Coordinates of C-alpha atoms in Angstrom, one line a residue:
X1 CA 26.6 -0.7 -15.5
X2 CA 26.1 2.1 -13.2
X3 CA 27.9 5.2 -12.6
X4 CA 25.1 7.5 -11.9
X5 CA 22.6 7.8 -9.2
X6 CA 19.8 8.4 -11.4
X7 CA 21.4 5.6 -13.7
X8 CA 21.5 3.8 -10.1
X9 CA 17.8 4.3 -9.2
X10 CA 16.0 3.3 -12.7
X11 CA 18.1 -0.1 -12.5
X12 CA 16.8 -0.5 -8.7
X13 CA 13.6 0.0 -10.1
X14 CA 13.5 -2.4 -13.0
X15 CA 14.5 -5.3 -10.3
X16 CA 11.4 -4.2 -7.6
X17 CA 8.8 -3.4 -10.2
X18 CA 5.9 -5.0 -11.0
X19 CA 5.7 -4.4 -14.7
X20 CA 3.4 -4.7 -16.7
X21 CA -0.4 -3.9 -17.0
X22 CA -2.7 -6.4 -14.5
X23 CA -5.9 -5.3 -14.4
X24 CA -7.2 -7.9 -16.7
X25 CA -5.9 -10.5 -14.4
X26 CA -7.4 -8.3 -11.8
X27 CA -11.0 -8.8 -13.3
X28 CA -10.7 -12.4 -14.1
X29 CA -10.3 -13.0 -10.5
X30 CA -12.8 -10.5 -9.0
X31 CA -15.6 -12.4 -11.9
X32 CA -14.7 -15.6 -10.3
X33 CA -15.2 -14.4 -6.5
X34 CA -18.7 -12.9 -7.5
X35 CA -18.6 -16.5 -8.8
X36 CA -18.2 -18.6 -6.0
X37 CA -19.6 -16.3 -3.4
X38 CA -22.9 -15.4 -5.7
X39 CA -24.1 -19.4 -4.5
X40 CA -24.5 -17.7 -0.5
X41 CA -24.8 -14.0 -1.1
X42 CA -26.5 -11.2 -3.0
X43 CA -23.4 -9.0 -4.3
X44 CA -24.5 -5.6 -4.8
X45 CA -20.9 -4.5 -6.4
X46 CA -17.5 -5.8 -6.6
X47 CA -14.0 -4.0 -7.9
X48 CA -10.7 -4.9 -7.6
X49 CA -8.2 -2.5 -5.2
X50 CA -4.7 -2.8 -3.7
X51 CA -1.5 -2.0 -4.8
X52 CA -2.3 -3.9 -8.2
X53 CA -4.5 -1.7 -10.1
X54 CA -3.1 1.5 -8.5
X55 CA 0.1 0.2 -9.9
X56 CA 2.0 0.8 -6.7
X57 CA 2.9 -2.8 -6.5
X58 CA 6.3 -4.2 -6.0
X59 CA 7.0 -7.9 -7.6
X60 CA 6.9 -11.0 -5.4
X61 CA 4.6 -8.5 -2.9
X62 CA 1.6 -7.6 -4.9
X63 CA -1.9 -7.5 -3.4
X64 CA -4.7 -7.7 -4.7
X65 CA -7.9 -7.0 -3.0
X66 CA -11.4 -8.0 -4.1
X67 CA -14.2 -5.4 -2.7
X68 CA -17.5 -7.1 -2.3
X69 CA -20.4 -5.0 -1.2
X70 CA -23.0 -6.9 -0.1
X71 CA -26.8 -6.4 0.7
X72 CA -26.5 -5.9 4.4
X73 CA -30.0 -6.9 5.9
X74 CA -29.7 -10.1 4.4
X75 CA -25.9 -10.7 5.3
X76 CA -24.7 -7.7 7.7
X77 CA -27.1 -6.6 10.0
X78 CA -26.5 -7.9 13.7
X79 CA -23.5 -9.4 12.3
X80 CA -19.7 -8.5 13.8
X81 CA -16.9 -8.2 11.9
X82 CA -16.0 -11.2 12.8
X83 CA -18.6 -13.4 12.2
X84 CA -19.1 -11.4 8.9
X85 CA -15.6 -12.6 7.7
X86 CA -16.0 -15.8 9.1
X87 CA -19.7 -16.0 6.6
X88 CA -17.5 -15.4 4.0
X89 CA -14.9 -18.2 4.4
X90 CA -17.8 -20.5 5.7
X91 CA -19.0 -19.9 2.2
X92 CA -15.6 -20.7 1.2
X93 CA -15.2 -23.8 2.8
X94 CA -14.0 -26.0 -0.5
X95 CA -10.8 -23.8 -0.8
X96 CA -7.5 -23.1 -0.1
X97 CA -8.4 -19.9 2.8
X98 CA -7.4 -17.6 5.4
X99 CA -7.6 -14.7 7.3
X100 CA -5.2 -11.4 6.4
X101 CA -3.3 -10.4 9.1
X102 CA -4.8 -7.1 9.9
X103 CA -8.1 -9.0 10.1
X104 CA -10.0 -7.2 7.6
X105 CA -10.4 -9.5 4.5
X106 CA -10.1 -13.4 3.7
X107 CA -7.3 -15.1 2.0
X108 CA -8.5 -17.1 -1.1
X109 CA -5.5 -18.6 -2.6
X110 CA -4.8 -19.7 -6.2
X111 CA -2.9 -21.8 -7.8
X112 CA -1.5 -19.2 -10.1
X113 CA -0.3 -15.3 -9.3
X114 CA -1.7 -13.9 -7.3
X115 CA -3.9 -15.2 -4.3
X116 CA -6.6 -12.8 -3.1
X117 CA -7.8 -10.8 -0.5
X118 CA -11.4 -10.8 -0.1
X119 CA -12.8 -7.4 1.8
X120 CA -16.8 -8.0 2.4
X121 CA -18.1 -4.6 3.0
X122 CA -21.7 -2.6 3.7
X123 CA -22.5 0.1 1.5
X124 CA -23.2 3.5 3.3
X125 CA -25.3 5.5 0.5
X126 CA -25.7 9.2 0.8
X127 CA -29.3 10.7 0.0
X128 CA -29.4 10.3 -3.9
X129 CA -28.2 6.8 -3.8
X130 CA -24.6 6.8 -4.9
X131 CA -22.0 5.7 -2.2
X132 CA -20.1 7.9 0.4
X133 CA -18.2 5.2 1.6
X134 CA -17.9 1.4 2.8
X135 CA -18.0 0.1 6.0
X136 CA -14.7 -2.6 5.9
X137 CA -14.6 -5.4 9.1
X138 CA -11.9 -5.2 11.4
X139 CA -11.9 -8.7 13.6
X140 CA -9.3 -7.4 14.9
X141 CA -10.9 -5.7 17.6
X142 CA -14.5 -5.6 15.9
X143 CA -14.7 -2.4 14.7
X144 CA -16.0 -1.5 11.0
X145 CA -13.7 0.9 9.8
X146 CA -15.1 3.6 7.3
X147 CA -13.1 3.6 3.6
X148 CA -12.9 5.1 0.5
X149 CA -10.3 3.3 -2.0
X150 CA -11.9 4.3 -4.9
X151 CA -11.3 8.0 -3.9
X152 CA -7.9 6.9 -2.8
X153 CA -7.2 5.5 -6.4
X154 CA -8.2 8.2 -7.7
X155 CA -6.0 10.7 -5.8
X156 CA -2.7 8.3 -6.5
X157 CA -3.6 8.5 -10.5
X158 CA -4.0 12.7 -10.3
X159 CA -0.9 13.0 -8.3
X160 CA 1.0 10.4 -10.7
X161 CA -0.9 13.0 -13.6
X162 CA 0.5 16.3 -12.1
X163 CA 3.9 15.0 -10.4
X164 CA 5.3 13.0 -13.5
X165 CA 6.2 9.0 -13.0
X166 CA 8.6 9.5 -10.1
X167 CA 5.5 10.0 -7.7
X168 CA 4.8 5.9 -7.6
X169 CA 8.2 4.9 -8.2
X170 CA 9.2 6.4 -5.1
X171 CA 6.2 4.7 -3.4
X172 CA 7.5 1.6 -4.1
X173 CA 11.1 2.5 -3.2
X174 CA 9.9 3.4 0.4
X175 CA 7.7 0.1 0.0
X176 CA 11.1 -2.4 -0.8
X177 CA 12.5 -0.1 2.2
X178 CA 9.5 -1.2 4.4
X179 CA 9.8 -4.7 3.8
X180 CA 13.8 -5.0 4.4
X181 CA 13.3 -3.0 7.3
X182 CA 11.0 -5.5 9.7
X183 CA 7.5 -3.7 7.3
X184 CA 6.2 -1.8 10.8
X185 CA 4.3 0.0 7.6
X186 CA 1.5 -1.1 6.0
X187 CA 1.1 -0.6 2.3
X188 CA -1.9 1.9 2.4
X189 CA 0.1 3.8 5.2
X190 CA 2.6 4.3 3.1
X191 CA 0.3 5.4 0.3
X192 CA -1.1 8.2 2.6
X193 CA 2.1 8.9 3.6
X194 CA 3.0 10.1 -0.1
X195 CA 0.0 12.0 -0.7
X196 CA 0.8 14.0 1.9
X197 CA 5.0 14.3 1.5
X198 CA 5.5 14.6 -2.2
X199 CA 4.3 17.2 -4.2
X200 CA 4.9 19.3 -7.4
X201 CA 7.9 18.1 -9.6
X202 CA 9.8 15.4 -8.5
X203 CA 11.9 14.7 -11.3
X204 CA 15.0 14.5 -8.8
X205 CA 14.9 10.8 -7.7
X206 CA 17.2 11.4 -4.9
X207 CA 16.4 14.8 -3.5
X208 CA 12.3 13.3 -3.2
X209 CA 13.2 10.1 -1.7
X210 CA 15.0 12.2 1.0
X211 CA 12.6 14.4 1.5
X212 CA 10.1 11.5 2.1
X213 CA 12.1 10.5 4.8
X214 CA 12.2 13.8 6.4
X215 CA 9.0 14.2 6.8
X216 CA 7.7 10.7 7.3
X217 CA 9.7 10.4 10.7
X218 CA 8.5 13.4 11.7
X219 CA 4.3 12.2 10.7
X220 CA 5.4 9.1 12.6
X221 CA 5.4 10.8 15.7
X222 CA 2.0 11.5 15.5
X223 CA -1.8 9.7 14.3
X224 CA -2.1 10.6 10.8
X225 CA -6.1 10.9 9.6
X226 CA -7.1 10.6 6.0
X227 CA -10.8 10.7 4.9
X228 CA -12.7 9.0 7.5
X229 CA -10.0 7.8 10.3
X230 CA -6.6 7.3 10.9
X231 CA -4.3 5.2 8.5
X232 CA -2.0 4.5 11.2
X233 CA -4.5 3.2 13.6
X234 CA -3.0 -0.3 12.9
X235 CA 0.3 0.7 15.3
X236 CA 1.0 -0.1 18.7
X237 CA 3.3 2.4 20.9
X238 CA 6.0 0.3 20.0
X239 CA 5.7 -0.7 16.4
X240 CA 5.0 3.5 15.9
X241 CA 8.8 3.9 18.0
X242 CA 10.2 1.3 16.4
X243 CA 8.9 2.8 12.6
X244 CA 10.4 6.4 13.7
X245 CA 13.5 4.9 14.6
X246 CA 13.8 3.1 11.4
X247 CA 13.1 6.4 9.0
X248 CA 15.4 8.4 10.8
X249 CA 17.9 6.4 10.1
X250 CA 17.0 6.3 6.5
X251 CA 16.6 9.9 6.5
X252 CA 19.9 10.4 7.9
X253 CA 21.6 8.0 5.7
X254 CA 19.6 9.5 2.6
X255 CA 20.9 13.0 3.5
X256 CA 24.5 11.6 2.8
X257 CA 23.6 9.8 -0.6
X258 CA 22.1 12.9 -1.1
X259 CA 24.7 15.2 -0.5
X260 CA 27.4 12.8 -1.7
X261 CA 25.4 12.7 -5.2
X262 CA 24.9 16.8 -5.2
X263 CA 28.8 17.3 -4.7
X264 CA 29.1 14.8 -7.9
X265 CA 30.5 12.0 -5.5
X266 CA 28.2 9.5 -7.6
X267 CA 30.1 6.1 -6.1
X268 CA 29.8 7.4 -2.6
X269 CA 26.1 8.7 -3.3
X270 CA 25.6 4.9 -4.9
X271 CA 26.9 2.9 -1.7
X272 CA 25.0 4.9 0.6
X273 CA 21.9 4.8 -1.2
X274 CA 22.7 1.0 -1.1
X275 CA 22.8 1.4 2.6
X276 CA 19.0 2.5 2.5
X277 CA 17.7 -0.2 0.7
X278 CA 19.8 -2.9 0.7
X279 CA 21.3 -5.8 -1.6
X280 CA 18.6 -5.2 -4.7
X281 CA 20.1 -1.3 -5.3
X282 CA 22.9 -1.8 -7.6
X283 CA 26.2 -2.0 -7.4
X284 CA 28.7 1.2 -8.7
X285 CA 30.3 0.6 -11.9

């Protein structure tokens, strides 16, 4: 039973969360990639990244990525993206693979939760040896795109640290949002987006969410660079128009719940908040 909006957004939570603690699962499968790809290719490193071990995930949409540097004069240099990801699946031949949409890792698929998305990267080393960042393939348009997830781990875990809980549960709010809502947004996107909208205490489930909004359709309107490029570089004209249109609805209809909620209207403030995000959000009463 719900009566409450904060009542209202813990119970939303507990049906979109992935709970409980995967990075051992994570590791089992990045041991078994070094595995199967060791036969082809000298791995220099190999971590696991995505939305799993961040602990950003939503259930039934987790990611999990597999980061595989590799030594690139024997297996990158005078390669493309392209024909670097397409190495990797050659090597792969035996399974169950793809290629991710965005064009930037292959799709090994399990028979058990979860499949994974294989990123071959090149190491770019500063002067003492230690890495400044990875050089990821886009076969997209065969670019490599420059990326540091381990920083961006890092960054989610201090904000989570200095902002209290609410700072990935609200992540994966606007991440159920995105995917009931045509997912114009990527996950990482969506990521960068939070960095950069949610700060300090955010205790107030409602007020934050709302304030997301706010300022996501107005970063929308414009490239948004973090670290090394742009994490919105993935967007067309129209997918960008179409993505602003979409949060300034939600904005507008999260000002309501908002204000609904602040006037202690708390069935109101529930079915408009349902209007955001759809059948999962509870029920009043």
């Amino acid at each position: 039973m719900t009566y409450s909006v904060e009542g209202s957004f813990a119970a939303f939570y507990e049906k979109i969360n992935l709970s409980g603690d995967h990075r051992a699962t994570a590791n089992t499968r990045k041991d078994d990639i070094v595995k199967k790809l060791s036969k082809d290719f000298t791995i220099l490193d190999a971590f696991a990244s995505g939305s799993i071990p961040k602990f950003t995930a939503l259930s039934g949409k987790a990611d999990l990525d597999i980061i595989v540097a590799l030594h690139y004069g024997k297996h990158i240099e005078g390669k493309t993206p392209t024909q670097l990801l397409h190495s990797v699946r050659s090597s792969l031949a035996e399974y169950k693979t793809g290629v991710r949409r965005n064009g930037q890792a292959v799709t090994l698929s399990y028979k058990t939760w979860p499949s994974v998305d294989i990123v071959p990267v090149a190491r770019a080393l500063n002067s003492d040896g230690t890495v400044d960042y990875y050089n990821v393939p886009n076969s997209n348009n065969d670019t490599w795109i420059k990326s540091r997830p381990k920083k961006l781990s890092n960054e989610i875990e201090n904000r989570s640290s200095s902002s209290g809980a609410n700072f990935r549960k609200i992540i994966k709010y606007i991440k159920h949002w995105n995917s009931t809502h045509s997912s114009y947004l990527s996950s990482y996107h969506i990521e960068i987006m939070a960095l950069s909208a949610l700060h300090g205490n955010l205790d107030d489930t409602a007020w934050n969410v709302r304030a997301f909004f706010e300022k996501a359709m107005e970063a929308i309107k414009h490239p948004m660079w973090y670290e090394l490029g742009f994490a919105d570089d993935y967007l067309t004209a129209v997918d960008r128009e179409e993505a602003r249109k979409r949060l300034s609805t939600a904005y507008d209809k999260s000002l309501s719940a908002w204000h609904h909620g602040f006037q202690g209207r708390d069935q109101k403030a529930i079915e408009a908040w349902k209007q955001v995000f759809g059948d999962k959000f509870p029920d009043y009463g």
